PDB file of C-alpha atoms in Angstrom:
ATOM      1  CA  UNK A   1     -20.064  -5.834  17.938  1.00  0.00           C
ATOM      2  CA  UNK A   2     -21.789  -2.289  18.851  1.00  0.00           C
ATOM      3  CA  UNK A   3     -24.360  -2.564  21.854  1.00  0.00           C
ATOM      4  CA  UNK A   4     -27.430  -0.432  22.062  1.00  0.00           C
ATOM      5  CA  UNK A   5     -28.671   1.037  25.458  1.00  0.00           C
ATOM      6  CA  UNK A   6     -32.203  -0.192  26.124  1.00  0.00           C
ATOM      7  CA  UNK A   7     -33.133   3.056  27.966  1.00  0.00           C
ATOM      8  CA  UNK A   8     -32.108   5.166  24.901  1.00  0.00           C
ATOM      9  CA  UNK A   9     -33.926   2.853  22.953  1.00  0.00           C
ATOM     10  CA  UNK A  10     -37.194   3.088  25.111  1.00  0.00           C
ATOM     11  CA  UNK A  11     -36.649   7.074  25.060  1.00  0.00           C
ATOM     12  CA  UNK A  12     -36.505   6.872  21.428  1.00  0.00           C
ATOM     13  CA  UNK A  13     -39.720   4.935  21.270  1.00  0.00           C
ATOM     14  CA  UNK A  14     -41.581   7.368  23.835  1.00  0.00           C
ATOM     15  CA  UNK A  15     -40.355  10.220  21.706  1.00  0.00           C
ATOM     16  CA  UNK A  16     -41.802   9.052  18.572  1.00  0.00           C
ATOM     17  CA  UNK A  17     -45.191   8.129  20.249  1.00  0.00           C
ATOM     18  CA  UNK A  18     -45.352  11.796  21.767  1.00  0.00           C
ATOM     19  CA  UNK A  19     -44.390  13.243  18.186  1.00  0.00           C
ATOM     20  CA  UNK A  20     -47.176  11.677  16.390  1.00  0.00           C
ATOM     21  CA  UNK A  21     -50.057  11.444  19.032  1.00  0.00           C
ATOM     22  CA  UNK A  22     -49.445  14.792  20.934  1.00  0.00           C
ATOM     23  CA  UNK A  23     -51.204  16.924  18.518  1.00  0.00           C
ATOM     24  CA  UNK A  24     -54.274  14.589  18.651  1.00  0.00           C
ATOM     25  CA  UNK A  25     -54.284  14.440  22.341  1.00  0.00           C
ATOM     26  CA  UNK A  26     -54.171  18.279  22.669  1.00  0.00           C
ATOM     27  CA  UNK A  27     -57.035  18.336  20.387  1.00  0.00           C
ATOM     28  CA  UNK A  28     -59.096  16.058  22.480  1.00  0.00           C
ATOM     29  CA  UNK A  29     -58.193  17.636  25.709  1.00  0.00           C
ATOM     30  CA  UNK A  30     -59.496  20.984  24.271  1.00  0.00           C
ATOM     31  CA  UNK A  31     -62.590  19.637  23.109  1.00  0.00           C
ATOM     32  CA  UNK A  32     -63.134  18.044  26.597  1.00  0.00           C
ATOM     33  CA  UNK A  33     -62.589  21.314  28.301  1.00  0.00           C
ATOM     34  CA  UNK A  34     -64.721  23.029  25.905  1.00  0.00           C
ATOM     35  CA  UNK A  35     -67.312  20.541  26.383  1.00  0.00           C
ATOM     36  CA  UNK A  36     -67.235  20.625  30.286  1.00  0.00           C
ATOM     37  CA  UNK A  37     -67.248  24.577  30.364  1.00  0.00           C
ATOM     38  CA  UNK A  38     -70.445  24.443  28.115  1.00  0.00           C
ATOM     39  CA  UNK A  39     -72.261  21.789  30.466  1.00  0.00           C
ATOM     40  CA  UNK A  40     -71.457  23.456  33.607  1.00  0.00           C
ATOM     41  CA  UNK A  41     -74.569  25.801  33.167  1.00  0.00           C
ATOM     42  CA  UNK A  42     -72.394  28.899  34.066  1.00  0.00           C
ATOM     43  CA  UNK A  43     -71.788  29.707  30.470  1.00  0.00           C
ATOM     44  CA  UNK A  44     -73.810  30.500  27.235  1.00  0.00           C
ATOM     45  CA  UNK A  45     -70.901  28.885  25.543  1.00  0.00           C
ATOM     46  CA  UNK A  46     -72.519  26.090  22.946  1.00  0.00           C
ATOM     47  CA  UNK A  47     -71.111  22.694  23.156  1.00  0.00           C
ATOM     48  CA  UNK A  48     -68.812  21.154  20.547  1.00  0.00           C
ATOM     49  CA  UNK A  49     -71.601  19.035  19.238  1.00  0.00           C
ATOM     50  CA  UNK A  50     -73.748  21.908  19.010  1.00  0.00           C
ATOM     51  CA  UNK A  51     -71.481  23.621  16.983  1.00  0.00           C
ATOM     52  CA  UNK A  52     -70.751  20.626  14.808  1.00  0.00           C
ATOM     53  CA  UNK A  53     -74.594  20.670  13.962  1.00  0.00           C
ATOM     54  CA  UNK A  54     -75.117  24.256  13.299  1.00  0.00           C
ATOM     55  CA  UNK A  55     -71.669  23.979  11.159  1.00  0.00           C
ATOM     56  CA  UNK A  56     -73.252  21.263   9.081  1.00  0.00           C
ATOM     57  CA  UNK A  57     -76.691  23.223   8.984  1.00  0.00           C
ATOM     58  CA  UNK A  58     -75.050  26.089   7.337  1.00  0.00           C
ATOM     59  CA  UNK A  59     -73.111  24.220   5.090  1.00  0.00           C
ATOM     60  CA  UNK A  60     -76.233  22.500   3.859  1.00  0.00           C
ATOM     61  CA  UNK A  61     -78.108  25.921   3.586  1.00  0.00           C
ATOM     62  CA  UNK A  62     -77.555  29.664   3.071  1.00  0.00           C
ATOM     63  CA  UNK A  63     -76.362  32.192   5.462  1.00  0.00           C
ATOM     64  CA  UNK A  64     -77.237  35.884   5.026  1.00  0.00           C
ATOM     65  CA  UNK A  65     -78.528  34.984   1.675  1.00  0.00           C
ATOM     66  CA  UNK A  66     -75.378  33.274   0.462  1.00  0.00           C
ATOM     67  CA  UNK A  67     -73.851  29.495   0.916  1.00  0.00           C
ATOM     68  CA  UNK A  68     -71.476  28.895   3.331  1.00  0.00           C
ATOM     69  CA  UNK A  69     -68.631  28.284   0.665  1.00  0.00           C
ATOM     70  CA  UNK A  70     -69.386  31.623  -0.645  1.00  0.00           C
ATOM     71  CA  UNK A  71     -68.512  33.458   2.490  1.00  0.00           C
ATOM     72  CA  UNK A  72     -65.350  31.285   2.672  1.00  0.00           C
ATOM     73  CA  UNK A  73     -64.358  32.090  -0.667  1.00  0.00           C
ATOM     74  CA  UNK A  74     -64.834  36.100  -0.210  1.00  0.00           C
ATOM     75  CA  UNK A  75     -62.698  35.975   2.888  1.00  0.00           C
ATOM     76  CA  UNK A  76     -59.915  33.761   1.187  1.00  0.00           C
ATOM     77  CA  UNK A  77     -60.129  36.273  -1.672  1.00  0.00           C
ATOM     78  CA  UNK A  78     -59.356  39.289   0.514  1.00  0.00           C
ATOM     79  CA  UNK A  79     -56.910  37.532   2.460  1.00  0.00           C
ATOM     80  CA  UNK A  80     -55.006  35.949  -0.486  1.00  0.00           C
ATOM     81  CA  UNK A  81     -55.254  39.754  -2.364  1.00  0.00           C
ATOM     82  CA  UNK A  82     -53.726  41.711   0.799  1.00  0.00           C
ATOM     83  CA  UNK A  83     -50.962  38.752   0.849  1.00  0.00           C
ATOM     84  CA  UNK A  84     -50.071  38.788  -2.634  1.00  0.00           C
ATOM     85  CA  UNK A  85     -49.678  42.693  -2.968  1.00  0.00           C
ATOM     86  CA  UNK A  86     -47.623  42.510   0.274  1.00  0.00           C
ATOM     87  CA  UNK A  87     -45.207  39.879  -1.012  1.00  0.00           C
ATOM     88  CA  UNK A  88     -44.765  41.683  -4.533  1.00  0.00           C
ATOM     89  CA  UNK A  89     -44.189  45.227  -2.847  1.00  0.00           C
ATOM     90  CA  UNK A  90     -42.965  44.260   0.786  1.00  0.00           C
ATOM     91  CA  UNK A  91     -40.242  41.711  -0.153  1.00  0.00           C
ATOM     92  CA  UNK A  92     -38.329  43.931  -2.500  1.00  0.00           C
ATOM     93  CA  UNK A  93     -38.907  47.040  -0.448  1.00  0.00           C
ATOM     94  CA  UNK A  94     -37.275  45.071   2.614  1.00  0.00           C
ATOM     95  CA  UNK A  95     -34.619  43.904   0.492  1.00  0.00           C
ATOM     96  CA  UNK A  96     -33.967  47.106  -0.801  1.00  0.00           C
ATOM     97  CA  UNK A  97     -33.825  48.628   2.804  1.00  0.00           C
ATOM     98  CA  UNK A  98     -31.380  46.076   4.168  1.00  0.00           C
ATOM     99  CA  UNK A  99     -28.996  46.141   0.839  1.00  0.00           C
ATOM    100  CA  UNK A 100     -28.860  49.755   0.013  1.00  0.00           C
ATOM    101  CA  UNK A 101     -27.849  52.315   2.706  1.00  0.00           C
ATOM    102  CA  UNK A 102     -29.233  55.370   0.797  1.00  0.00           C
ATOM    103  CA  UNK A 103     -32.568  53.482   0.393  1.00  0.00           C
ATOM    104  CA  UNK A 104     -32.494  52.644   4.372  1.00  0.00           C
ATOM    105  CA  UNK A 105     -31.821  56.088   5.282  1.00  0.00           C
ATOM    106  CA  UNK A 106     -34.538  57.610   3.507  1.00  0.00           C
ATOM    107  CA  UNK A 107     -37.328  55.233   4.353  1.00  0.00           C
ATOM    108  CA  UNK A 108     -36.578  53.207   7.146  1.00  0.00           C
ATOM    109  CA  UNK A 109     -37.384  56.313   9.430  1.00  0.00           C
ATOM    110  CA  UNK A 110     -40.908  56.740   7.931  1.00  0.00           C
ATOM    111  CA  UNK A 111     -41.267  52.792   8.113  1.00  0.00           C
ATOM    112  CA  UNK A 112     -40.577  52.650  11.629  1.00  0.00           C
ATOM    113  CA  UNK A 113     -43.206  55.380  12.378  1.00  0.00           C
ATOM    114  CA  UNK A 114     -45.772  53.513  10.589  1.00  0.00           C
ATOM    115  CA  UNK A 115     -45.003  50.021  11.700  1.00  0.00           C
ATOM    116  CA  UNK A 116     -46.120  50.407  15.344  1.00  0.00           C
ATOM    117  CA  UNK A 117     -49.655  51.667  14.539  1.00  0.00           C
ATOM    118  CA  UNK A 118     -52.073  48.546  14.606  1.00  0.00           C
ATOM    119  CA  UNK A 119     -54.210  47.819  11.620  1.00  0.00           C
ATOM    120  CA  UNK A 120     -57.353  48.429  13.138  1.00  0.00           C
ATOM    121  CA  UNK A 121     -56.363  51.880  13.879  1.00  0.00           C
ATOM    122  CA  UNK A 122     -56.557  52.629  10.012  1.00  0.00           C
ATOM    123  CA  UNK A 123     -59.994  52.064  10.012  1.00  0.00           C
ATOM    124  CA  UNK A 124     -61.589  55.472  10.534  1.00  0.00           C
ATOM    125  CA  UNK A 125     -58.840  56.945   8.088  1.00  0.00           C
ATOM    126  CA  UNK A 126     -59.736  54.293   5.210  1.00  0.00           C
ATOM    127  CA  UNK A 127     -63.462  54.728   5.738  1.00  0.00           C
ATOM    128  CA  UNK A 128     -63.071  58.477   5.319  1.00  0.00           C
ATOM    129  CA  UNK A 129     -60.626  58.237   2.156  1.00  0.00           C
ATOM    130  CA  UNK A 130     -61.981  55.234   0.407  1.00  0.00           C
ATOM    131  CA  UNK A 131     -65.478  54.701   1.871  1.00  0.00           C
ATOM    132  CA  UNK A 132     -66.795  51.282   2.862  1.00  0.00           C
ATOM    133  CA  UNK A 133     -65.892  49.576  -0.209  1.00  0.00           C
ATOM    134  CA  UNK A 134     -63.912  46.269  -1.073  1.00  0.00           C
ATOM    135  CA  UNK A 135     -60.854  48.424  -1.341  1.00  0.00           C
ATOM    136  CA  UNK A 136     -61.003  49.655   2.094  1.00  0.00           C
ATOM    137  CA  UNK A 137     -61.189  45.806   3.308  1.00  0.00           C
ATOM    138  CA  UNK A 138     -58.342  44.797   1.611  1.00  0.00           C
ATOM    139  CA  UNK A 139     -56.348  47.787   2.349  1.00  0.00           C
ATOM    140  CA  UNK A 140     -56.816  47.237   6.159  1.00  0.00           C
ATOM    141  CA  UNK A 141     -55.697  43.510   5.839  1.00  0.00           C
ATOM    142  CA  UNK A 142     -52.893  44.800   3.713  1.00  0.00           C
ATOM    143  CA  UNK A 143     -51.513  46.620   6.540  1.00  0.00           C
ATOM    144  CA  UNK A 144     -51.630  43.752   8.851  1.00  0.00           C
ATOM    145  CA  UNK A 145     -49.558  41.657   6.280  1.00  0.00           C
ATOM    146  CA  UNK A 146     -47.403  44.222   4.875  1.00  0.00           C
ATOM    147  CA  UNK A 147     -45.439  44.921   7.840  1.00  0.00           C
ATOM    148  CA  UNK A 148     -43.914  41.488   9.131  1.00  0.00           C
ATOM    149  CA  UNK A 149     -42.979  40.817   5.262  1.00  0.00           C
ATOM    150  CA  UNK A 150     -40.869  43.751   5.234  1.00  0.00           C
ATOM    151  CA  UNK A 151     -39.312  43.471   8.709  1.00  0.00           C
ATOM    152  CA  UNK A 152     -38.113  39.968   7.875  1.00  0.00           C
ATOM    153  CA  UNK A 153     -36.963  40.692   4.297  1.00  0.00           C
ATOM    154  CA  UNK A 154     -34.841  43.360   5.868  1.00  0.00           C
ATOM    155  CA  UNK A 155     -33.795  41.297   8.555  1.00  0.00           C
ATOM    156  CA  UNK A 156     -32.878  38.635   6.350  1.00  0.00           C
ATOM    157  CA  UNK A 157     -30.704  40.949   4.325  1.00  0.00           C
ATOM    158  CA  UNK A 158     -28.911  42.380   7.268  1.00  0.00           C
ATOM    159  CA  UNK A 159     -28.086  39.018   8.902  1.00  0.00           C
ATOM    160  CA  UNK A 160     -26.173  37.774   5.925  1.00  0.00           C
ATOM    161  CA  UNK A 161     -22.934  36.459   7.496  1.00  0.00           C
ATOM    162  CA  UNK A 162     -19.870  38.657   6.517  1.00  0.00           C
ATOM    163  CA  UNK A 163     -17.929  35.501   5.342  1.00  0.00           C
ATOM    164  CA  UNK A 164     -20.501  35.042   2.583  1.00  0.00           C
ATOM    165  CA  UNK A 165     -19.399  38.400   0.995  1.00  0.00           C
ATOM    166  CA  UNK A 166     -15.989  37.785   1.527  1.00  0.00           C
ATOM    167  CA  UNK A 167     -16.183  34.429  -0.434  1.00  0.00           C
ATOM    168  CA  UNK A 168     -18.205  36.047  -3.324  1.00  0.00           C
ATOM    169  CA  UNK A 169     -15.226  38.863  -3.534  1.00  0.00           C
ATOM    170  CA  UNK A 170     -12.799  35.980  -3.718  1.00  0.00           C
ATOM    171  CA  UNK A 171     -14.522  34.598  -6.664  1.00  0.00           C
ATOM    172  CA  UNK A 172     -15.024  38.072  -8.442  1.00  0.00           C
ATOM    173  CA  UNK A 173     -18.608  38.625  -7.659  1.00  0.00           C
ATOM    174  CA  UNK A 174     -19.884  42.023  -8.763  1.00  0.00           C
ATOM    175  CA  UNK A 175     -22.660  43.898  -7.114  1.00  0.00           C
ATOM    176  CA  UNK A 176     -25.644  42.294  -8.432  1.00  0.00           C
ATOM    177  CA  UNK A 177     -24.012  39.019  -8.197  1.00  0.00           C
ATOM    178  CA  UNK A 178     -23.684  39.538  -4.458  1.00  0.00           C
ATOM    179  CA  UNK A 179     -27.439  40.306  -4.266  1.00  0.00           C
ATOM    180  CA  UNK A 180     -28.684  37.501  -6.385  1.00  0.00           C
ATOM    181  CA  UNK A 181     -26.429  34.654  -5.911  1.00  0.00           C
ATOM    182  CA  UNK A 182     -25.471  35.356  -1.847  1.00  0.00           C
ATOM    183  CA  UNK A 183     -28.090  37.778  -0.349  1.00  0.00           C
ATOM    184  CA  UNK A 184     -31.409  36.511  -1.993  1.00  0.00           C
ATOM    185  CA  UNK A 185     -30.805  32.657  -1.178  1.00  0.00           C
ATOM    186  CA  UNK A 186     -29.573  33.402   2.263  1.00  0.00           C
ATOM    187  CA  UNK A 187     -32.349  35.585   3.370  1.00  0.00           C
ATOM    188  CA  UNK A 188     -35.114  32.988   1.850  1.00  0.00           C
ATOM    189  CA  UNK A 189     -35.570  31.440   5.268  1.00  0.00           C
ATOM    190  CA  UNK A 190     -36.409  35.035   7.136  1.00  0.00           C
ATOM    191  CA  UNK A 191     -38.389  35.842   4.182  1.00  0.00           C
ATOM    192  CA  UNK A 192     -40.635  32.860   4.102  1.00  0.00           C
ATOM    193  CA  UNK A 193     -40.770  33.331   8.021  1.00  0.00           C
ATOM    194  CA  UNK A 194     -42.321  36.656   7.527  1.00  0.00           C
ATOM    195  CA  UNK A 195     -44.707  35.514   4.950  1.00  0.00           C
ATOM    196  CA  UNK A 196     -45.989  32.792   7.350  1.00  0.00           C
ATOM    197  CA  UNK A 197     -46.336  35.071  10.028  1.00  0.00           C
ATOM    198  CA  UNK A 198     -48.057  37.605   7.748  1.00  0.00           C
ATOM    199  CA  UNK A 199     -50.594  34.819   6.324  1.00  0.00           C
ATOM    200  CA  UNK A 200     -51.552  34.445  10.151  1.00  0.00           C
ATOM    201  CA  UNK A 201     -51.768  37.891  10.564  1.00  0.00           C
ATOM    202  CA  UNK A 202     -53.895  38.507   7.608  1.00  0.00           C
ATOM    203  CA  UNK A 203     -56.720  36.276   9.043  1.00  0.00           C
ATOM    204  CA  UNK A 204     -56.673  37.840  12.428  1.00  0.00           C
ATOM    205  CA  UNK A 205     -57.209  41.527  10.859  1.00  0.00           C
ATOM    206  CA  UNK A 206     -60.122  39.881   8.413  1.00  0.00           C
ATOM    207  CA  UNK A 207     -62.572  40.566  11.523  1.00  0.00           C
ATOM    208  CA  UNK A 208     -61.661  44.177  11.572  1.00  0.00           C
ATOM    209  CA  UNK A 209     -61.764  44.647   7.946  1.00  0.00           C
ATOM    210  CA  UNK A 210     -65.318  43.168   7.625  1.00  0.00           C
ATOM    211  CA  UNK A 211     -66.570  45.572  10.005  1.00  0.00           C
ATOM    212  CA  UNK A 212     -66.667  47.962   7.154  1.00  0.00           C
ATOM    213  CA  UNK A 213     -70.084  47.293   5.920  1.00  0.00           C
ATOM    214  CA  UNK A 214     -69.652  43.905   4.530  1.00  0.00           C
ATOM    215  CA  UNK A 215     -72.290  41.906   3.649  1.00  0.00           C
ATOM    216  CA  UNK A 216     -70.758  38.302   3.130  1.00  0.00           C
ATOM    217  CA  UNK A 217     -67.472  36.828   4.681  1.00  0.00           C
ATOM    218  CA  UNK A 218     -66.426  34.860   7.827  1.00  0.00           C
ATOM    219  CA  UNK A 219     -65.607  37.929   9.812  1.00  0.00           C
ATOM    220  CA  UNK A 220     -69.082  39.184   8.806  1.00  0.00           C
ATOM    221  CA  UNK A 221     -70.606  36.069  10.266  1.00  0.00           C
ATOM    222  CA  UNK A 222     -69.002  36.335  13.429  1.00  0.00           C
ATOM    223  CA  UNK A 223     -70.165  39.988  13.748  1.00  0.00           C
ATOM    224  CA  UNK A 224     -73.734  38.901  12.781  1.00  0.00           C
ATOM    225  CA  UNK A 225     -73.701  36.283  15.263  1.00  0.00           C
ATOM    226  CA  UNK A 226     -72.370  38.662  17.807  1.00  0.00           C
ATOM    227  CA  UNK A 227     -75.202  41.251  17.226  1.00  0.00           C
ATOM    228  CA  UNK A 228     -78.153  38.802  16.955  1.00  0.00           C
ATOM    229  CA  UNK A 229     -76.863  37.039  20.297  1.00  0.00           C
ATOM    230  CA  UNK A 230     -76.164  33.916  18.093  1.00  0.00           C
ATOM    231  CA  UNK A 231     -72.962  32.733  19.724  1.00  0.00           C
ATOM    232  CA  UNK A 232     -73.236  29.451  17.779  1.00  0.00           C
ATOM    233  CA  UNK A 233     -72.855  31.237  14.621  1.00  0.00           C
ATOM    234  CA  UNK A 234     -69.991  33.269  15.789  1.00  0.00           C
ATOM    235  CA  UNK A 235     -68.032  30.348  17.066  1.00  0.00           C
ATOM    236  CA  UNK A 236     -68.810  28.339  13.704  1.00  0.00           C
ATOM    237  CA  UNK A 237     -67.095  31.483  11.982  1.00  0.00           C
ATOM    238  CA  UNK A 238     -64.127  31.230  14.241  1.00  0.00           C
ATOM    239  CA  UNK A 239     -63.688  27.600  13.528  1.00  0.00           C
ATOM    240  CA  UNK A 240     -64.023  28.145   9.934  1.00  0.00           C
ATOM    241  CA  UNK A 241     -61.017  31.018  10.294  1.00  0.00           C
ATOM    242  CA  UNK A 242     -58.986  28.476  12.307  1.00  0.00           C
ATOM    243  CA  UNK A 243     -59.565  25.494  10.202  1.00  0.00           C
ATOM    244  CA  UNK A 244     -58.623  27.355   6.795  1.00  0.00           C
ATOM    245  CA  UNK A 245     -56.042  29.301   8.403  1.00  0.00           C
ATOM    246  CA  UNK A 246     -54.175  26.201   9.296  1.00  0.00           C
ATOM    247  CA  UNK A 247     -54.851  24.691   6.086  1.00  0.00           C
ATOM    248  CA  UNK A 248     -53.155  27.580   4.327  1.00  0.00           C
ATOM    249  CA  UNK A 249     -50.356  27.427   7.072  1.00  0.00           C
ATOM    250  CA  UNK A 250     -49.525  23.561   6.064  1.00  0.00           C
ATOM    251  CA  UNK A 251     -49.820  24.326   2.161  1.00  0.00           C
ATOM    252  CA  UNK A 252     -47.484  27.047   2.805  1.00  0.00           C
ATOM    253  CA  UNK A 253     -44.972  24.855   4.500  1.00  0.00           C
ATOM    254  CA  UNK A 254     -45.035  22.480   1.773  1.00  0.00           C
ATOM    255  CA  UNK A 255     -44.509  25.256  -0.699  1.00  0.00           C
ATOM    256  CA  UNK A 256     -41.335  26.419   1.499  1.00  0.00           C
ATOM    257  CA  UNK A 257     -39.826  23.021   1.557  1.00  0.00           C
ATOM    258  CA  UNK A 258     -40.336  22.756  -2.393  1.00  0.00           C
ATOM    259  CA  UNK A 259     -38.712  26.179  -2.845  1.00  0.00           C
ATOM    260  CA  UNK A 260     -36.228  25.646  -0.024  1.00  0.00           C
ATOM    261  CA  UNK A 261     -34.994  22.055  -0.711  1.00  0.00           C
ATOM    262  CA  UNK A 262     -32.284  22.300   1.948  1.00  0.00           C
ATOM    263  CA  UNK A 263     -35.193  22.671   4.587  1.00  0.00           C
ATOM    264  CA  UNK A 264     -36.738  19.387   3.828  1.00  0.00           C
ATOM    265  CA  UNK A 265     -34.866  17.414   6.490  1.00  0.00           C
TER     266      UNK A 265
END
């Protein structure tokens, strides 16, 4: 009869407790730290309770002539539009750069020159070229999400193990078979990692994009709160960006597990 080690069982129980309760404990500790800083009197930082009350107030009324859900939708639309364009264009571009040596030799040097430029540095150029219209805002977010998608798609292709190609050759796979049956499935993990990184980056670039004369959006609310010395409104905008960003991240994780069944474990 196989005996179990009580010490290992205790460690397993403690690990499960930490695994399921750890995130909530960290959130509580963060709120306590936030509350203690705001209550110290040395900062104008509003307390979590004040922020919550302001959040309830703005959700039940209008902010800058629009309901809060409208600002949320506008920001979501800008981020998702930039993300969709970057996926449709960036994934094939990165795969082509990793798969085809001629394509890589032509486009990779230019890409490496543009890649280090931060998205906010494009604000003056886009303002000069396209004005302060909606296209400029989406274009700035696109510059923030396009690069990680291309980089990860390219890296996923070049990191496919050589043995995979050798097995394909043994079974008589042609070049197109290699690409669609070996390279793409092997690169999915890296591609999804790039899209996940790009999704978070899109929310981070949102504030810079909505500096271009925007009259709605969560980034606009943060800027309006800052200019009006209304720190509570700015924090409400930050909380909303964090909440919806996290919601999108968890939703994307479920989508990734559905498209990549081997990652469900």
